[in-house]
Short mmCIF file of C-alpha atoms in Angstrom, two decimals:
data_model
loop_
_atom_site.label_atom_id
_atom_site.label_comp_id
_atom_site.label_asym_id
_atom_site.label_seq_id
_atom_site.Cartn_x
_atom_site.Cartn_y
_atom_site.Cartn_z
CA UNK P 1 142.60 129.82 243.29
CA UNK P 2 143.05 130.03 239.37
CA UNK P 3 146.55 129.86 237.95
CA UNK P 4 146.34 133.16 235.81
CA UNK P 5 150.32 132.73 235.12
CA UNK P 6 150.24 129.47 233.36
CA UNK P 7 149.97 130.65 229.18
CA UNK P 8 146.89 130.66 227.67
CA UNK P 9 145.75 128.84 224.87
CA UNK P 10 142.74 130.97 223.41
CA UNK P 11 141.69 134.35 223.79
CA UNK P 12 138.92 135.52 222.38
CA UNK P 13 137.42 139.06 221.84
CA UNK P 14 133.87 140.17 220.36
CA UNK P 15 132.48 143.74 220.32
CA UNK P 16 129.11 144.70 219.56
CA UNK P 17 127.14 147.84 219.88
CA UNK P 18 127.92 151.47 219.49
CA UNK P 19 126.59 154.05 217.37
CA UNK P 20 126.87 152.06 214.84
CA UNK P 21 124.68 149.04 216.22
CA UNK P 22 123.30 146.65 214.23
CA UNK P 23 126.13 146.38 212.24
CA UNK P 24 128.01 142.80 212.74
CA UNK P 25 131.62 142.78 214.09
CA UNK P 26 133.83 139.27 213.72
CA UNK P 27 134.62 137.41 217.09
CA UNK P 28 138.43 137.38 216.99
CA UNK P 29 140.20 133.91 218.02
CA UNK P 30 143.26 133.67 218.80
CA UNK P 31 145.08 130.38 218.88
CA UNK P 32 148.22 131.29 221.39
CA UNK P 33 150.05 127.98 219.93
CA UNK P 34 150.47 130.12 216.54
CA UNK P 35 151.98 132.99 217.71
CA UNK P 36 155.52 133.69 217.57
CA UNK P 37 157.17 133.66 220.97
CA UNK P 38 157.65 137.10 221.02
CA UNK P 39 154.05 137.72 220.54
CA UNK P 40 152.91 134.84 222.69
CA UNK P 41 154.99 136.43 225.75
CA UNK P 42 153.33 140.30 225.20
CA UNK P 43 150.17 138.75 225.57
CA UNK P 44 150.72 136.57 228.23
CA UNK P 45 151.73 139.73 229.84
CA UNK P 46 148.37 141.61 228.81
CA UNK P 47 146.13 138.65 230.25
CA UNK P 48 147.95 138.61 233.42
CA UNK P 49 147.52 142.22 233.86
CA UNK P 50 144.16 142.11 232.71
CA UNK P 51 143.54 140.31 235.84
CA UNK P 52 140.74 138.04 234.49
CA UNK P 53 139.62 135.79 237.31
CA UNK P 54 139.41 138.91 239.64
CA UNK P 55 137.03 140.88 237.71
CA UNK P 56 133.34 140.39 237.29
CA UNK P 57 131.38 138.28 234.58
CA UNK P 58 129.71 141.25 234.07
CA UNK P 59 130.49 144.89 234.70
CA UNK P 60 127.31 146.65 235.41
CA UNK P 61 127.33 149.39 232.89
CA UNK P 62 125.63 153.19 233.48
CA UNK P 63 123.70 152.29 230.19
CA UNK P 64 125.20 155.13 228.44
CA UNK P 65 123.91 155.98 224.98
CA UNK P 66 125.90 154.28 221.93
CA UNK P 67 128.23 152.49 224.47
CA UNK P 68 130.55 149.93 222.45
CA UNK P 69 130.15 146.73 224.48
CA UNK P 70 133.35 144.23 224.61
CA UNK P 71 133.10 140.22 225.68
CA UNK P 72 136.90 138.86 226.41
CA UNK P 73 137.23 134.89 226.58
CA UNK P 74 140.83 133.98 227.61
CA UNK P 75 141.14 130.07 227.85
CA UNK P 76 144.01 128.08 229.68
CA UNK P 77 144.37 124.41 229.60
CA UNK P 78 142.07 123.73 233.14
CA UNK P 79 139.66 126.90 232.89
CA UNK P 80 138.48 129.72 231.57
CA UNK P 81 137.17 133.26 231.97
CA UNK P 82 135.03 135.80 230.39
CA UNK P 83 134.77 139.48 231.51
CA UNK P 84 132.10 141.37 229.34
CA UNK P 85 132.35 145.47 229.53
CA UNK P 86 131.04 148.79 228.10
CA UNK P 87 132.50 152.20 227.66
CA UNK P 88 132.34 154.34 230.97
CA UNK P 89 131.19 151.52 233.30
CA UNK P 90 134.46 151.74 235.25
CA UNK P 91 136.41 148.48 234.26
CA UNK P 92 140.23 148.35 234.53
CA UNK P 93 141.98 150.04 231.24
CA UNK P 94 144.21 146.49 231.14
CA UNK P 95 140.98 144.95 229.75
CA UNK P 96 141.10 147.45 227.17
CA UNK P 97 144.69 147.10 226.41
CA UNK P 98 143.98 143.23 226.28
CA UNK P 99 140.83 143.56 223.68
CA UNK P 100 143.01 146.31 221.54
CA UNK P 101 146.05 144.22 221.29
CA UNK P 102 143.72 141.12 219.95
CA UNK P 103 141.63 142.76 217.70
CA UNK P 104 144.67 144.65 216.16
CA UNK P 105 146.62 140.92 216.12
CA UNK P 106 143.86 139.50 213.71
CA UNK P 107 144.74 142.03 211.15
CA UNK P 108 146.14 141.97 208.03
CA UNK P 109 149.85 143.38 208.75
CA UNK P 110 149.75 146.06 205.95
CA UNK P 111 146.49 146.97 208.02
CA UNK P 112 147.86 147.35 211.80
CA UNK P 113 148.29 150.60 213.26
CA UNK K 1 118.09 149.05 256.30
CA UNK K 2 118.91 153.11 255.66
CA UNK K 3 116.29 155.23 257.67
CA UNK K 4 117.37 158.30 255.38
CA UNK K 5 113.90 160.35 254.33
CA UNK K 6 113.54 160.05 250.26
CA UNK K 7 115.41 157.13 250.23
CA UNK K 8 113.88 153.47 248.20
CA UNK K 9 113.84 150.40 250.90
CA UNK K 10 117.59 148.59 250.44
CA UNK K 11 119.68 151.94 248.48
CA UNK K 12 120.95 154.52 250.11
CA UNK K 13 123.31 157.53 249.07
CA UNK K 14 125.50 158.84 251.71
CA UNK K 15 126.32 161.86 250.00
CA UNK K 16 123.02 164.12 249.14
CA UNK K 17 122.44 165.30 245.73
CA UNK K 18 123.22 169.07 246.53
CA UNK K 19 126.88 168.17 247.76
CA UNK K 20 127.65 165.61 244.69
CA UNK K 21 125.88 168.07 242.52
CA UNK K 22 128.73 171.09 243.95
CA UNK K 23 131.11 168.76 243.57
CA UNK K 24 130.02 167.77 239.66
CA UNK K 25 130.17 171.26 239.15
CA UNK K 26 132.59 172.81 240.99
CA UNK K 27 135.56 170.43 241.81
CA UNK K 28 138.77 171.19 239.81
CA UNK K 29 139.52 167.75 239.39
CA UNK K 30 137.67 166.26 235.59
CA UNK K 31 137.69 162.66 237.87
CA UNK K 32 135.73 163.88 240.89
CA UNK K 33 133.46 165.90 238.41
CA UNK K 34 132.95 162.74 236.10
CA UNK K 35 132.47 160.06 239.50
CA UNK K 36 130.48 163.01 241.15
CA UNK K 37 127.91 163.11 237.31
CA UNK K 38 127.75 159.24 237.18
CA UNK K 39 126.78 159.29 241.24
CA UNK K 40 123.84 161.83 240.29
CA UNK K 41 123.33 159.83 237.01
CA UNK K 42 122.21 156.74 239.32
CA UNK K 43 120.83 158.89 242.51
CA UNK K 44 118.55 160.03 239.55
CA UNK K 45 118.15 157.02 238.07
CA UNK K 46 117.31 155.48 241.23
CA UNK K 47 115.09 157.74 242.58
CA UNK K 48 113.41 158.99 239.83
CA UNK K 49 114.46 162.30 239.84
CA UNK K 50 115.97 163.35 236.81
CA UNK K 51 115.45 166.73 237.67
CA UNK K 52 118.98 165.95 239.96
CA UNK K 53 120.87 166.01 235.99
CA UNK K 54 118.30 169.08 235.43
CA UNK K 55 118.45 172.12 237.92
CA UNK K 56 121.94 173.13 238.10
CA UNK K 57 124.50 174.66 235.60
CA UNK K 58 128.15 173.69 234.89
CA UNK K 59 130.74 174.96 236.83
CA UNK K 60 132.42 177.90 235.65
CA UNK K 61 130.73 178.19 232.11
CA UNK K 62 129.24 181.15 231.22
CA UNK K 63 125.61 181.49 230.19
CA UNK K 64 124.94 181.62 226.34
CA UNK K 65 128.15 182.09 225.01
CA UNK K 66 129.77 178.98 222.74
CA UNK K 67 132.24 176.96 225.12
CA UNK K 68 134.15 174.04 223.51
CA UNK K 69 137.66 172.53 224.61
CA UNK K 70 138.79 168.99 222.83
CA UNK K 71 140.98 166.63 224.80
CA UNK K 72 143.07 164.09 223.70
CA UNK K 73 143.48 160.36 225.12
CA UNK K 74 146.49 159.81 222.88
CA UNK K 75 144.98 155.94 222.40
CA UNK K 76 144.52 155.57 226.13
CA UNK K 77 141.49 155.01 227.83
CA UNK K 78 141.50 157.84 230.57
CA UNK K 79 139.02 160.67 230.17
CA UNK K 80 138.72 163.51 229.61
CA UNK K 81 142.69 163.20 228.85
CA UNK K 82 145.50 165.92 227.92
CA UNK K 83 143.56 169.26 226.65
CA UNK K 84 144.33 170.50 222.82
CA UNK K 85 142.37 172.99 222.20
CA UNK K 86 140.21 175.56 223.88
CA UNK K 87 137.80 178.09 222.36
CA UNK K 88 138.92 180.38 220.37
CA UNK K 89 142.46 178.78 219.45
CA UNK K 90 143.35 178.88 216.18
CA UNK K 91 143.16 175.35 214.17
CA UNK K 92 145.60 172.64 214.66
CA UNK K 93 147.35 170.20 212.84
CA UNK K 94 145.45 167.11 213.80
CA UNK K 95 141.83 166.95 211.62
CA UNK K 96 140.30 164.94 214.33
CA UNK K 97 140.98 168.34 216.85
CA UNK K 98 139.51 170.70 214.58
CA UNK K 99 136.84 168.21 213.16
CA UNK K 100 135.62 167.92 216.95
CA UNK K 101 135.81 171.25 217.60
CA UNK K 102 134.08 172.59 214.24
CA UNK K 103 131.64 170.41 214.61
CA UNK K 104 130.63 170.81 218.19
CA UNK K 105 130.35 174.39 217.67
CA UNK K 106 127.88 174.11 214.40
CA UNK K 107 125.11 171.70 216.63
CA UNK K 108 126.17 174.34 219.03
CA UNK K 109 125.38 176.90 216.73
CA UNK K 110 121.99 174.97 215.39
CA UNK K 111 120.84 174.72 219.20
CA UNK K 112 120.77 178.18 219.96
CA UNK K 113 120.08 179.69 216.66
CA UNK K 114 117.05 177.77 215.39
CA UNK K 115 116.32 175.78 219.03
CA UNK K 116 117.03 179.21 220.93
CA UNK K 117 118.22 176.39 223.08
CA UNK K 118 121.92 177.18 225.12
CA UNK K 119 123.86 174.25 224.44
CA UNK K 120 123.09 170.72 225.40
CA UNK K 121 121.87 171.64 229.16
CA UNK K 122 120.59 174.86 227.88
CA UNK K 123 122.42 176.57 230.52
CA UNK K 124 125.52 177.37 228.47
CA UNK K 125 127.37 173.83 229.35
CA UNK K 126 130.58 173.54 228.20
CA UNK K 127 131.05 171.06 225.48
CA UNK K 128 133.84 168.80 225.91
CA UNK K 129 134.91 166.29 223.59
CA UNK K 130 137.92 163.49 223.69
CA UNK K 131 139.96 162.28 220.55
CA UNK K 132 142.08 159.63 219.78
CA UNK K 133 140.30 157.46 222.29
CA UNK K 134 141.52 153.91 222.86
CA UNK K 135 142.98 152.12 219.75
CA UNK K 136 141.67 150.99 216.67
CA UNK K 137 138.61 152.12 218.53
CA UNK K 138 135.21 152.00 216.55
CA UNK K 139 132.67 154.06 218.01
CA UNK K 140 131.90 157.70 219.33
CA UNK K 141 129.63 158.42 222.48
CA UNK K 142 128.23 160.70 224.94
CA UNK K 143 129.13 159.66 228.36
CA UNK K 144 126.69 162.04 230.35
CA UNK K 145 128.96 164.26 230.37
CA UNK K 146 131.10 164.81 227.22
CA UNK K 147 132.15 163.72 223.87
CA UNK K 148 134.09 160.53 223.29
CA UNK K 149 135.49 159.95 219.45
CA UNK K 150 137.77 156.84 218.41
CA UNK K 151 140.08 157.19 215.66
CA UNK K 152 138.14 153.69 213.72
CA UNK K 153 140.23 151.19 212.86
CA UNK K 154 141.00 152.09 209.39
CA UNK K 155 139.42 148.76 207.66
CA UNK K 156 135.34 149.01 208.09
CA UNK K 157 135.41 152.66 209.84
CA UNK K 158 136.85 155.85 209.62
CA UNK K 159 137.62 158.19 212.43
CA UNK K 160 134.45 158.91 214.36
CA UNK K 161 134.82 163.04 214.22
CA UNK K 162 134.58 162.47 210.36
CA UNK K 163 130.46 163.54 210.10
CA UNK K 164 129.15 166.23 211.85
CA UNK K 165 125.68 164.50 211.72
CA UNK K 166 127.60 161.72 213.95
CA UNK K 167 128.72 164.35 216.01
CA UNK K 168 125.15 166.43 216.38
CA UNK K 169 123.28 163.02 217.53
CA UNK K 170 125.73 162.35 219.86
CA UNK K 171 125.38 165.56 221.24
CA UNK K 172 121.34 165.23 221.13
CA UNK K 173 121.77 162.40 223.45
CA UNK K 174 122.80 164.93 225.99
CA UNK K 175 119.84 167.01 225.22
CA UNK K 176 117.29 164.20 225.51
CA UNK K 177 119.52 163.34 228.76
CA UNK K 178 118.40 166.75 230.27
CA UNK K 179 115.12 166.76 229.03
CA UNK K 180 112.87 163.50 227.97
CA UNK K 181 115.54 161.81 230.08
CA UNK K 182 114.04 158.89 227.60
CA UNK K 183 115.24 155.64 228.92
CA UNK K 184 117.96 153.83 226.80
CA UNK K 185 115.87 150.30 226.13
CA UNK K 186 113.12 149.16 224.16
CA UNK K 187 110.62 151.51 222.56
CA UNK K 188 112.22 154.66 224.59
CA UNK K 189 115.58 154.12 223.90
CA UNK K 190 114.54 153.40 220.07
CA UNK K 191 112.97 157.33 220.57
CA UNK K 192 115.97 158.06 222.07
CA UNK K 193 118.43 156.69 218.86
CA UNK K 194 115.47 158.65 217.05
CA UNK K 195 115.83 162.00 218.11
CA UNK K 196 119.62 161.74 217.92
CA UNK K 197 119.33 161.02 214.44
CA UNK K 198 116.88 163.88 213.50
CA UNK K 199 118.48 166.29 215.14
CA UNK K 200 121.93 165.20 213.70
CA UNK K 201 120.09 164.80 210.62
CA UNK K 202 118.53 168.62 210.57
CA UNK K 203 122.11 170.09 212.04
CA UNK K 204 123.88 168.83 209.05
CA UNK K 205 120.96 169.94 206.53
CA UNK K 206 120.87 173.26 208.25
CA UNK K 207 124.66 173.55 207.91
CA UNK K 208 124.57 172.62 204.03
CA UNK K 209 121.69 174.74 203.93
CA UNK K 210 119.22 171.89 202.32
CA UNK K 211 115.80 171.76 201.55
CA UNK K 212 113.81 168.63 202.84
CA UNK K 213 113.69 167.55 199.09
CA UNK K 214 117.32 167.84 198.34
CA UNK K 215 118.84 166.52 202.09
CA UNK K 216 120.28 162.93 201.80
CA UNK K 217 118.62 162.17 204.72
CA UNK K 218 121.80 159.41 205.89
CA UNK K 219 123.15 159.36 209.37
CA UNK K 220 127.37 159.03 208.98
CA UNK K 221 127.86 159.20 205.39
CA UNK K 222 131.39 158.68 204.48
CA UNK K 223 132.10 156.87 208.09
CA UNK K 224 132.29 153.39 206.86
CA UNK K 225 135.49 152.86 204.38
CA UNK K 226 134.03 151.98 200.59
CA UNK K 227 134.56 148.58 199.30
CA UNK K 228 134.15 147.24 195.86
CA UNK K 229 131.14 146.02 195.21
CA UNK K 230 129.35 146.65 198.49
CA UNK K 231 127.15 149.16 200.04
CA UNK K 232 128.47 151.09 202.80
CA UNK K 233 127.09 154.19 202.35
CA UNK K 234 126.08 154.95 205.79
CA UNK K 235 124.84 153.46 209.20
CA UNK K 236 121.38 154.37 209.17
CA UNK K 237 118.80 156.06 206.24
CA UNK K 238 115.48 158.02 207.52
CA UNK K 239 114.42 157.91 203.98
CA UNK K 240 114.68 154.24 203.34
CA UNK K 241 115.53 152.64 207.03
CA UNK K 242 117.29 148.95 205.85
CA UNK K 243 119.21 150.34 203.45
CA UNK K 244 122.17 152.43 204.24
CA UNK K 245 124.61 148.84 203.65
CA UNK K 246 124.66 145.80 203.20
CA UNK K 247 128.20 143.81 203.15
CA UNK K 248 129.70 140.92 203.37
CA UNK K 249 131.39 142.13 207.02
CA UNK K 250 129.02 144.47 208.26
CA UNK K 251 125.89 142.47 207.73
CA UNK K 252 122.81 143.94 206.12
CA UNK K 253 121.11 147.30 207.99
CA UNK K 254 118.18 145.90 209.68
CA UNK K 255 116.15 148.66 210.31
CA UNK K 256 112.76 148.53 209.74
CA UNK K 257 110.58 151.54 208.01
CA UNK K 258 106.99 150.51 209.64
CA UNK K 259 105.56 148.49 212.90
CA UNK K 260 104.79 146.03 210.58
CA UNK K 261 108.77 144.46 210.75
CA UNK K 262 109.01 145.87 214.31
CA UNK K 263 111.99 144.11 215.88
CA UNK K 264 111.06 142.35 219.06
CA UNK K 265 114.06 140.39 220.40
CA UNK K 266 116.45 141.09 223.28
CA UNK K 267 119.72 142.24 221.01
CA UNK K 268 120.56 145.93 221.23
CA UNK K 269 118.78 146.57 224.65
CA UNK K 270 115.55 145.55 222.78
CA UNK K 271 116.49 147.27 219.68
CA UNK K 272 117.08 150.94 220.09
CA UNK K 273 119.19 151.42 217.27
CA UNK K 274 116.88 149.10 215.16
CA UNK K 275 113.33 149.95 215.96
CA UNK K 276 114.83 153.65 216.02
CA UNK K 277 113.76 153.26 211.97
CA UNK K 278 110.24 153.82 212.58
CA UNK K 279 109.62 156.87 214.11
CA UNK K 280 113.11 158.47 211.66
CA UNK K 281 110.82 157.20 208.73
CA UNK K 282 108.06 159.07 210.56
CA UNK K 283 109.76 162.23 210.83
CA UNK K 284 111.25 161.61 207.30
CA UNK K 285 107.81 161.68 206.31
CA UNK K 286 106.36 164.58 207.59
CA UNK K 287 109.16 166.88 207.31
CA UNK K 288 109.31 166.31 203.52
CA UNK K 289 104.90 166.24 202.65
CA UNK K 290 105.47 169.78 204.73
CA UNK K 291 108.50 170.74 202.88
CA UNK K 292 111.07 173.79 202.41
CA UNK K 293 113.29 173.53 205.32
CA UNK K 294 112.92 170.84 207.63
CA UNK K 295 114.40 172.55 210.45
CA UNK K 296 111.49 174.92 210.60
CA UNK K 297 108.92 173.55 211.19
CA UNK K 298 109.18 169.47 211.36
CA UNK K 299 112.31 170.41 213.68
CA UNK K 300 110.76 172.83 215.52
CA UNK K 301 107.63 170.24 216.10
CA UNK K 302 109.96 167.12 217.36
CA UNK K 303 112.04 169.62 219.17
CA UNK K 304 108.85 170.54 221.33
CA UNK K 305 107.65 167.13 221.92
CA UNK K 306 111.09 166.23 222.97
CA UNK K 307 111.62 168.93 225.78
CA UNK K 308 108.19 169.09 227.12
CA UNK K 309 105.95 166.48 226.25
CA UNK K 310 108.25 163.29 226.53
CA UNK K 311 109.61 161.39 229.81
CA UNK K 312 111.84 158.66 230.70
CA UNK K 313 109.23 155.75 229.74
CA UNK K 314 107.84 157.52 226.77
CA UNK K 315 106.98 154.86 223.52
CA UNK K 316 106.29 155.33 220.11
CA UNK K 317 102.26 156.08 220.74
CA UNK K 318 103.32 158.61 223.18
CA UNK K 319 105.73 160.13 220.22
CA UNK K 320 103.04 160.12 217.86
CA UNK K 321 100.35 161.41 220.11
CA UNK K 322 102.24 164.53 221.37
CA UNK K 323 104.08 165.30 217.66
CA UNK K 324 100.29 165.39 216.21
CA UNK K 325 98.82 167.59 218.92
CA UNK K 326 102.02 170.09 218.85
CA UNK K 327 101.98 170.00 214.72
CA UNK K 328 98.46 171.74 214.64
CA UNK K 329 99.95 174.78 216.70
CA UNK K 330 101.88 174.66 212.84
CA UNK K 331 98.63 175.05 210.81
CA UNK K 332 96.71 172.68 209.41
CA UNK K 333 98.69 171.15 206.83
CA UNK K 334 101.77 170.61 209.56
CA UNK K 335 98.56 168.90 211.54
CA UNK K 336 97.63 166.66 208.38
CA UNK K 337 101.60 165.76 207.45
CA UNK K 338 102.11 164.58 210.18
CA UNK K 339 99.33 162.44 211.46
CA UNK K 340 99.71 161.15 207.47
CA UNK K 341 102.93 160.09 208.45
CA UNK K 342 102.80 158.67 211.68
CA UNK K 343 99.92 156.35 209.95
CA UNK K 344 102.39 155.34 207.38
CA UNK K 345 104.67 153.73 209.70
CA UNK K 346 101.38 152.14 211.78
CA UNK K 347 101.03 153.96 214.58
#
């Protein structure tokens, strides 16, 4: 049984695809260590939720048209897991709220909604 | 093993196609409707009968009259979310409302007026579309069933209702979903990206009233946010496929204009929004050696091939084949435009 409660110590996000396809998108790293604890406990909290070791490698997507497609990496210190999902295949919205909250971290502040 | 009649060795549905279809189409509920569309989405899938997405109507929608309501997931995942705005309510505050609603109702509007073609099912379905999906959320889609627009993230995009060429291919996916039914991978999904951006393409054109000549010919011009001294101009050309950007961030647009640089890797379920470039060029081509309008007769020539001559496995050949036999019901210089232009791009 995997020890989802201990703090991670990399997440990663990449998406890819969409209407806008070809077009390259950055993988986002986050290092946990640099966070400020504040930070470092919200996302704790959003990997937990986002349930990682309970949810497929792969969600088997409809294959809708211009689906964004989203790969999540979250590393602990023992293990890690990676969950990739598209738009409308049915995955759990606290993957989304996971992916959202790292790809909004990695920005500029002035930038962040 | 089921011992159901109709049903492939291994997959069975418990629920038959006419109850999920009642169900899609009559259930108050928007999440039975949507589970009940994605079940006939597979059943179809499955069994190769895409007539299941074909043969019935929408619950509750009248025939031929303009239907649009716009939801709002207020940066939350859930579809179709809280509704905003039905038809015929005045205009809102919130641009990407009454940029989703506008715009739905000119491809609308292009459908039935040049298409004579009722909406996207042509049996008056309703159009829905959801705003403010997700967060920071980079992309717009059709999900078999509606309209699905993120706000962008405000640093490479803009907010996804922004181009009403966006918005009109989108839609065409639902079209070729209840025609062609083209499958979404390798050279029939690239058909499918195609048609999406002609007819996105030829709604704006028709909308700003161009000529062939004068259109700009982009897809989602204005949707990527400028940057000194880059291109973003737009995410796909049919004039010049491989050059609508090319940035440090975004990469450079790959598309190629001819078979010769056909793309033949794995990326982009074997490069439907790559190879797409080909058979856009194609149409580029023709619809501008024919000239005036390109709705009239280029459009009207794609339009037929895509509703009657094309099906889920369809390639490029199969593209080029039908558009040249249809173009010659358009005279003999349609017939010679575009076999001139399918040659061009080497097929």
């Amino acid at each position: 049984m995997i020890d989802q409660t201990a703090p991670p110590i990399i997440v990663e996000c990449q998406r890819q695809g969409g209407i806008a396809f070809p077009m390259r998108r950055p993988k986002i790293t986050l290092d946990v260590a640099g966070l400020p604890a504040e930070e470092r406990a919200t996302l704790q909290h959003l990997v937990q939720a986002a349930d990682m070791a309970g949810q497929p490698a792969d969600y088997p997507g409809p294959g809708y048209p211009d689906a964004l497609e989203t790969q999540l990496t979250v590393i602990w210190p023992s293990h890690s897991a990676t969950v990739r999902f598209r738009d409308g295949d049915g995955h759990p919205a606290p993957l989304d709220e996971l992916a959202g909250w790292v790809l909004r971290h990695n920005r500029p502040e002035q930038e962040k909604k | 093993m089921c011992q159901h009649d109709g049903c492939p060795p291994h997959v069975c549905f418990i629920i038959p196609p006419h109850m999920m279809e009642h169900v899609a189409t009559h259930s108050p509920d928007p999440t039975m409707r949507r589970r009940a569309m994605r079940n006939l989405y597979h059943q179809g899938r499955i069994r190769g009968m895409r007539e299941s997405m074909n043969q019935f109507a929408f619950a509750g929608l009248a025939t031929g009259t303009k239907r649009r309501t716009i939801y709002d997931a207020k940066h939350g995942g859930d579809l179709p979310g809280t509704l905003v705005r039905s038809e015929g309510q005045a205009a809102g505050k919130d641009v990407a409302v009454n940029e989703a609603y506008d715009y739905a109702g000119k491809t609308y509007d292009f459908y039935m007026q040049v298409l004579k073609r009722n909406s996207v099912d042509n049996k008056g379905m309703r159009l829905d579309s959801t705003v403010h999906y997700s967060t920071d959320y980079d992309n717009a889609f059709w999900n078999g069933q509606q309209m699905v627009y993120g706000d962008g993230d405000g640093h490479l995009f803009d907010r996804f209702t922004k181009c009403l060429d966006v918005i009109g291919h989108e839609l065409t996916h639902g079209v070729t979903q209840f025609t062609a039914g083209l499958d979404y991978s390798s050279q029939s999904g690239a058909l499918n990206e195609s048609f999406s951006d002609v007819f996105g393409s030829l709604i704006k054109q028709q909308a700003a009233g161009d000529t062939a000549a004068k259109a700009d010919w982009l897809i989602g011009e204005g949707l990527l946010i400028p940057k000194a001294g880059t291109n973003r101009t737009a995410l796909r050309s049919l004039k010049a496929p491989g050059t609508a950007y090319d940035d440090p961030d975004l990469g450079k647009d790959p598309q190629p204009a001819t078979m010769k640089d056909y793309y033949s890797g794995s990326d982009d379920n074997y490069g439907v929004h790559i190879n797409s470039g080909i058979p856009n060029h194609a149409f580029y081509l023709a619809a501008t050696k024919i000239g005036g309008k390109a709705w009239e007769v280029a459009g009207a020539i794609w339009y037929e091939v895509l509703t009657t001559r094309l099906q889920l496995w369809s390639e490029f050949k199969d593209a080029a084949a039908a558009t040249r036999e249809v173009a010659q019901k358009h005279g003999a210089a349609a017939g010679t435009a575009v076999d001139d232009a399918w040659k061009a791009v080497g097929l």
